Coordinates of C-alpha atoms in Angstrom, one line a residue:
X2 CA -4.7 3.4 -12.8
X3 CA -2.1 5.5 -14.7
X4 CA -1.5 9.1 -14.1
X5 CA -1.2 11.1 -17.3
X6 CA -1.7 14.6 -18.5
X7 CA -5.0 15.1 -16.7
X8 CA -5.0 15.9 -13.0
X9 CA -5.9 12.8 -10.9
X10 CA -8.6 13.7 -8.4
X11 CA -8.8 11.9 -5.1
X12 CA -11.9 12.3 -3.0
X13 CA -11.7 11.5 0.7
X14 CA -14.9 10.8 2.5
X15 CA -15.5 12.6 5.8
X16 CA -18.4 11.9 8.2
X17 CA -19.7 12.6 11.6
X18 CA -17.5 11.1 14.3
X19 CA -14.6 10.5 12.0
X20 CA -11.1 9.9 13.6
X21 CA -9.0 13.0 12.7
X22 CA -5.9 10.7 12.5
X23 CA -7.5 8.3 10.0
X24 CA -8.7 11.2 7.9
X25 CA -5.2 12.7 8.0
X26 CA -3.5 9.5 6.6
X27 CA -4.6 9.8 3.0
X28 CA -4.5 13.6 3.2
X29 CA -0.8 13.5 4.2
X30 CA 0.2 10.8 1.7
X31 CA -1.7 12.1 -1.3
X32 CA -1.4 15.8 -0.4
X33 CA 2.4 15.7 -0.5
X34 CA 3.9 18.2 -2.9
X35 CA 4.7 15.7 -5.6
X36 CA 5.8 18.5 -8.0
X37 CA 9.0 18.8 -5.9
X38 CA 9.6 15.1 -6.4
X39 CA 9.1 15.3 -10.2
X40 CA 5.6 13.8 -10.4
X41 CA 2.1 15.3 -11.1
X42 CA 0.3 16.4 -8.0
X43 CA -3.0 14.9 -7.0
X44 CA -6.1 17.0 -6.6
X45 CA -7.6 16.4 -3.2
X46 CA -11.3 16.8 -2.3
X47 CA -12.7 16.2 1.2
X48 CA -16.4 15.3 0.8
X49 CA -19.0 14.9 3.5
X50 CA -22.7 13.9 3.3
X51 CA -23.2 17.6 3.1
X52 CA -20.9 20.6 3.0
X53 CA -20.3 22.3 6.3
X54 CA -19.1 21.6 9.8
X55 CA -18.8 18.0 11.1
X56 CA -17.7 16.8 14.5
X57 CA -14.8 14.5 14.9
X58 CA -14.5 11.7 17.5
X59 CA -11.9 13.8 19.3
X60 CA -14.4 16.5 20.1
X61 CA -13.5 19.3 17.7
X62 CA -15.1 20.1 14.4
X63 CA -13.8 20.4 10.9
X64 CA -15.1 22.3 7.9
X65 CA -15.9 20.2 4.9
X66 CA -16.1 22.1 1.6
X67 CA -17.7 19.5 -0.6
X68 CA -20.7 17.2 -0.5
X69 CA -21.2 13.7 -1.9
X70 CA -22.0 15.1 -5.4
X71 CA -18.3 15.8 -5.7
X72 CA -17.5 12.1 -5.7
X73 CA -18.7 12.1 -9.4
X74 CA -15.5 14.1 -10.2
X75 CA -13.1 11.7 -8.5
X76 CA -10.8 9.2 -10.1
X77 CA -10.1 7.6 -6.7
X78 CA -12.4 7.6 -3.7
X79 CA -11.0 6.8 -0.2
X80 CA -13.2 5.8 2.7
X81 CA -11.2 6.1 6.0
X82 CA -12.0 4.1 9.1
X83 CA -15.7 4.1 9.7
X84 CA -16.8 5.3 13.1
X85 CA -18.8 2.2 14.0
X86 CA -19.1 -1.0 11.9
X87 CA -22.6 -1.4 13.4
X88 CA -23.8 1.9 11.9
X89 CA -25.1 1.6 8.4
X90 CA -23.6 4.3 6.2
X91 CA -26.0 6.9 4.7
X92 CA -27.8 5.7 1.7
X93 CA -26.5 8.7 -0.2
X94 CA -22.9 7.5 0.4
X95 CA -23.8 4.0 -0.6
X96 CA -25.3 5.1 -3.9
X97 CA -22.5 7.5 -4.7
X98 CA -19.9 4.7 -4.2
X99 CA -21.9 2.3 -6.4
X100 CA -22.2 4.9 -9.1
X101 CA -18.4 5.7 -8.9
X102 CA -17.6 2.0 -9.2
X103 CA -19.9 1.6 -12.1
X104 CA -18.1 4.4 -14.0
X105 CA -14.7 2.9 -13.3
X106 CA -13.4 5.0 -10.4
X107 CA -10.9 3.3 -8.0
X108 CA -12.3 2.8 -4.5
X109 CA -10.2 2.4 -1.4
X110 CA -11.5 1.3 2.0
X111 CA -9.0 2.0 4.8
X112 CA -9.3 0.0 8.0
X113 CA -13.0 -0.1 8.9
X114 CA -13.7 1.8 5.7
X115 CA -13.8 -1.7 4.3
X116 CA -17.2 -2.2 6.0
X117 CA -18.6 0.7 4.0
X118 CA -17.5 -0.8 0.7
X119 CA -18.9 -4.2 1.8
X120 CA -22.2 -2.6 2.8
X121 CA -22.5 -1.2 -0.7
X122 CA -22.2 -4.7 -2.1
X123 CA -19.0 -3.8 -3.9
X124 CA -16.8 -6.6 -2.3
X125 CA -19.1 -9.6 -2.9
X126 CA -17.1 -12.3 -4.5
X127 CA -13.8 -10.5 -3.8
X128 CA -11.0 -10.8 -1.2
X129 CA -10.7 -7.9 1.3
X130 CA -8.7 -6.9 4.4
X131 CA -9.8 -4.9 7.5
X132 CA -8.6 -4.4 11.0
X133 CA -8.0 -7.8 12.7
X134 CA -10.0 -6.8 15.8
X135 CA -13.2 -6.6 13.8
X136 CA -12.6 -9.7 11.6
X137 CA -15.3 -11.8 13.3
X138 CA -17.9 -9.1 12.9
X139 CA -17.0 -8.6 9.3
X140 CA -17.3 -12.2 8.4
X141 CA -20.6 -12.5 10.1
X142 CA -22.0 -9.4 8.4
X143 CA -20.6 -10.1 4.9
X144 CA -20.4 -13.9 4.2
X145 CA -20.0 -13.3 0.4
X146 CA -16.7 -11.5 0.9
X147 CA -13.5 -13.5 1.4
X148 CA -11.7 -11.8 4.3
X149 CA -8.0 -12.1 4.5
X150 CA -7.4 -11.8 8.2
X151 CA -3.6 -11.4 7.9
X152 CA -3.0 -9.0 5.0
X153 CA -1.9 -5.5 5.5
X154 CA -3.8 -4.5 2.4
X155 CA -5.2 -6.1 -0.7
X156 CA -5.2 -4.7 -4.2
X157 CA -7.9 -6.0 -6.5
X158 CA -7.2 -3.4 -9.2
X159 CA -10.3 -1.2 -9.0
X160 CA -10.8 -1.7 -5.3
X161 CA -8.2 -1.7 -2.5
X162 CA -8.8 -2.5 1.2
X163 CA -6.5 -2.3 4.2
X164 CA -6.1 -3.2 7.8
X165 CA -5.5 -0.8 10.6
X166 CA -3.7 2.6 11.0
X167 CA -0.2 1.7 9.9
X168 CA -1.5 -0.5 7.2
X169 CA -3.6 2.4 5.9
X170 CA -0.4 4.3 5.4
X171 CA 1.1 1.3 3.6
X172 CA -1.9 1.0 1.3
X173 CA -1.8 4.7 0.4
X174 CA 2.0 4.5 -0.4
X175 CA 1.2 1.4 -2.5
X176 CA -1.2 3.5 -4.5
X177 CA 1.4 6.2 -5.0
X178 CA 3.8 3.5 -6.1
X179 CA 1.4 2.2 -8.7
X180 CA 0.7 5.7 -10.0
X181 CA 4.2 7.2 -9.9
X182 CA 6.7 4.5 -9.2
X183 CA 8.7 3.1 -6.3
X184 CA 11.2 6.0 -6.1
X185 CA 8.4 8.7 -5.5
X186 CA 6.6 6.5 -3.0
X187 CA 9.9 5.8 -1.1
X188 CA 10.7 9.5 -0.9
X189 CA 7.3 10.2 0.5
X190 CA 7.8 7.4 3.0
X191 CA 11.1 8.9 4.1
X192 CA 9.4 12.2 4.7
X193 CA 6.9 10.4 6.9
X194 CA 9.6 8.4 8.6
X195 CA 7.9 5.1 7.9
X196 CA 8.9 1.9 6.2
X197 CA 9.2 2.6 2.4
X198 CA 7.5 -0.6 1.4
X199 CA 5.6 -3.4 3.2
X200 CA 4.0 -5.9 0.9
X201 CA 0.2 -6.3 1.3
X202 CA 0.4 -10.0 2.2
X203 CA 2.7 -9.2 5.2
X204 CA 1.2 -10.0 8.5
X205 CA -0.8 -7.3 10.3
X206 CA 0.8 -7.9 13.7
X207 CA 4.6 -7.9 14.0
X208 CA 6.0 -8.8 17.5
X209 CA 8.8 -6.2 17.4
X210 CA 10.2 -3.7 14.8
X211 CA 13.3 -4.5 12.9
X212 CA 16.2 -3.1 15.0
X213 CA 18.4 -0.4 13.5
X214 CA 21.9 -1.4 12.4
X215 CA 24.3 -1.0 15.3
X216 CA 21.6 -1.7 17.9
X217 CA 23.5 -4.8 19.1
X218 CA 20.9 -7.2 17.7
X219 CA 22.6 -9.8 15.5
X220 CA 19.3 -10.4 13.6
X221 CA 18.9 -6.7 12.8
X222 CA 22.5 -6.5 11.7
X223 CA 22.1 -9.6 9.5
X224 CA 19.0 -8.1 7.8
X225 CA 20.8 -4.9 7.1
X226 CA 23.8 -6.9 5.7
X227 CA 21.4 -8.9 3.5
X228 CA 19.9 -5.7 2.0
X229 CA 23.4 -4.6 1.1
X230 CA 24.2 -8.0 -0.6
X231 CA 21.0 -8.7 -2.6
X232 CA 23.1 -9.3 -5.7
X233 CA 24.6 -12.4 -4.0
X234 CA 23.1 -15.8 -3.3
X235 CA 21.4 -15.5 0.0
X236 CA 20.4 -18.9 1.3
X237 CA 18.7 -19.1 4.6
X238 CA 21.6 -21.1 6.0
X239 CA 24.0 -18.3 5.1
X240 CA 22.0 -15.6 7.0
X241 CA 21.5 -17.9 10.0
X242 CA 25.3 -18.4 10.1
X243 CA 25.9 -14.6 9.8
X244 CA 23.5 -14.0 12.8
X245 CA 25.2 -16.8 14.8
X246 CA 21.9 -18.7 15.2
X247 CA 20.7 -22.1 14.4
X248 CA 18.6 -22.4 11.3
X249 CA 15.5 -23.2 13.4
X250 CA 16.1 -20.3 15.7
X251 CA 16.8 -17.8 12.9
X252 CA 13.7 -18.8 11.0
X253 CA 11.5 -18.3 14.1
X254 CA 13.0 -15.0 15.1
X255 CA 13.0 -13.7 11.5
X256 CA 9.2 -14.3 11.2
X257 CA 8.6 -12.6 14.5
X258 CA 10.6 -9.5 13.5
X259 CA 9.4 -9.1 9.9
X260 CA 5.9 -10.7 9.9
X261 CA 6.8 -12.8 6.9
X262 CA 9.0 -15.7 5.8
X263 CA 12.6 -15.2 4.7
X264 CA 11.8 -16.3 1.2
X265 CA 8.9 -13.8 0.9
X266 CA 11.0 -11.0 2.4
X267 CA 13.9 -11.7 0.1
X268 CA 11.7 -11.7 -3.0
X269 CA 10.1 -8.4 -2.0
X270 CA 13.4 -6.8 -1.4
X271 CA 14.7 -7.9 -4.8
X272 CA 11.6 -6.8 -6.6
X273 CA 11.8 -3.4 -5.0
X274 CA 15.4 -3.0 -6.2
X275 CA 14.4 -4.1 -9.7
X276 CA 11.6 -1.5 -9.7
X277 CA 13.9 1.3 -8.8
X278 CA 16.5 0.3 -11.4
X279 CA 13.9 0.0 -14.1
X280 CA 12.4 3.4 -13.3
X281 CA 15.6 5.4 -12.9
X282 CA 18.5 3.5 -14.5
X283 CA 19.6 2.9 -18.0
X284 CA 21.3 -0.5 -17.7
X285 CA 19.9 -3.5 -19.5
X286 CA 17.2 -5.8 -18.0
X287 CA 19.9 -8.5 -18.0
X288 CA 22.1 -6.4 -15.8
X289 CA 19.2 -5.5 -13.5
X290 CA 18.4 -9.1 -13.0
X291 CA 22.0 -9.7 -11.8
X292 CA 22.1 -6.5 -9.6
X293 CA 18.8 -7.5 -7.9
X294 CA 19.9 -11.0 -7.3
X295 CA 17.6 -12.9 -9.6
X296 CA 20.4 -14.7 -11.4
X297 CA 18.8 -14.7 -14.8
X298 CA 16.6 -12.5 -16.9
X299 CA 14.0 -15.3 -17.1
X300 CA 13.8 -15.5 -13.3
X301 CA 13.4 -11.7 -13.0
X302 CA 10.7 -11.7 -15.7
X303 CA 8.7 -14.5 -14.1
X304 CA 8.7 -13.0 -10.6
X305 CA 8.2 -9.5 -11.7
X306 CA 5.3 -10.3 -14.0
X307 CA 3.7 -12.5 -11.3
X308 CA 3.9 -9.7 -8.8
X309 CA 3.0 -6.7 -10.9
X310 CA 1.1 -8.1 -13.9
X311 CA 3.5 -6.4 -16.3
X312 CA 6.9 -7.4 -17.7
X313 CA 10.1 -5.6 -16.7
X314 CA 10.5 -4.2 -20.2
X315 CA 7.0 -2.9 -20.4
X316 CA 7.3 -1.5 -16.9
X317 CA 10.3 0.5 -17.9
X318 CA 8.6 1.8 -21.1
X319 CA 5.6 2.9 -19.0
X320 CA 7.8 5.2 -16.9
X321 CA 9.8 6.5 -19.8
X322 CA 6.6 7.5 -21.6
X323 CA 5.0 9.3 -18.7
X324 CA 4.9 13.1 -18.8
X325 CA 7.1 15.0 -16.5
X326 CA 5.8 17.4 -13.9
X327 CA 7.7 20.3 -15.5
X328 CA 6.7 19.9 -19.1
X329 CA 3.4 17.9 -18.9
X330 CA 4.6 16.1 -22.1

């Protein structure tokens, strides 16, 4: 969903027993002062079943200014982690979500918020993600939804769903990336001190974080080296040799550290580089293909279009035609 001259309104649903942390995730990401980053700011609404005080699961109350009627104003509606998958959401919320979907609003279910969208019947015939610990319960309750147990988040265009806490941050940053581009999303991620981009199909559970360069871990050093040499041929054998590991050992440890295969990781890194160059640079698409390590413009175009459903050239025009925060033109 593109962000143009009109302010994009995001409504975040609050409810009795909500986790303050899960409520804060979309508030922090979408409430960032984007004007300082050169992008139009979102308008945030916190909406409850009714306006007034609600109690959080942490024992303190928060004041909610808007009721569910305000969801009719929203371009995007976010449902944070539901307090209990066994509790059916209020009928008013179910109906408001159905109405919003019917008029074309973008819906987002974070963590157990996916249960709410499924209960509204909005995920039937679709793929969805939720926290791995509730995967069995979800599949039993919603057999018409295809649950992806591994994905951090899934983007179905008008509906997005995510796994647990950290994945909810990833999903929100992904939305910012779609709306405003990789550079803005990455700068918000840096402010939050989180990974700038984890692809949605990356595994939910990673055995250990990627070590920082200089930590003495040869695999961490090799990953950092590879990021600095994306414009070069990077065969798996070359990286295994750089790390001083056998091919089999490197493959196993790489998957444990990153939650994905080397091939998937490398493609994601190269696509991220191509995005940033298309958004902010002036060099040709041919040159970008080389700088990102795709080898040819054809290869870049094929991978980029498959990943983002838009060609590199069209993606660049999309960003050049967007209004700036300062001028609105």
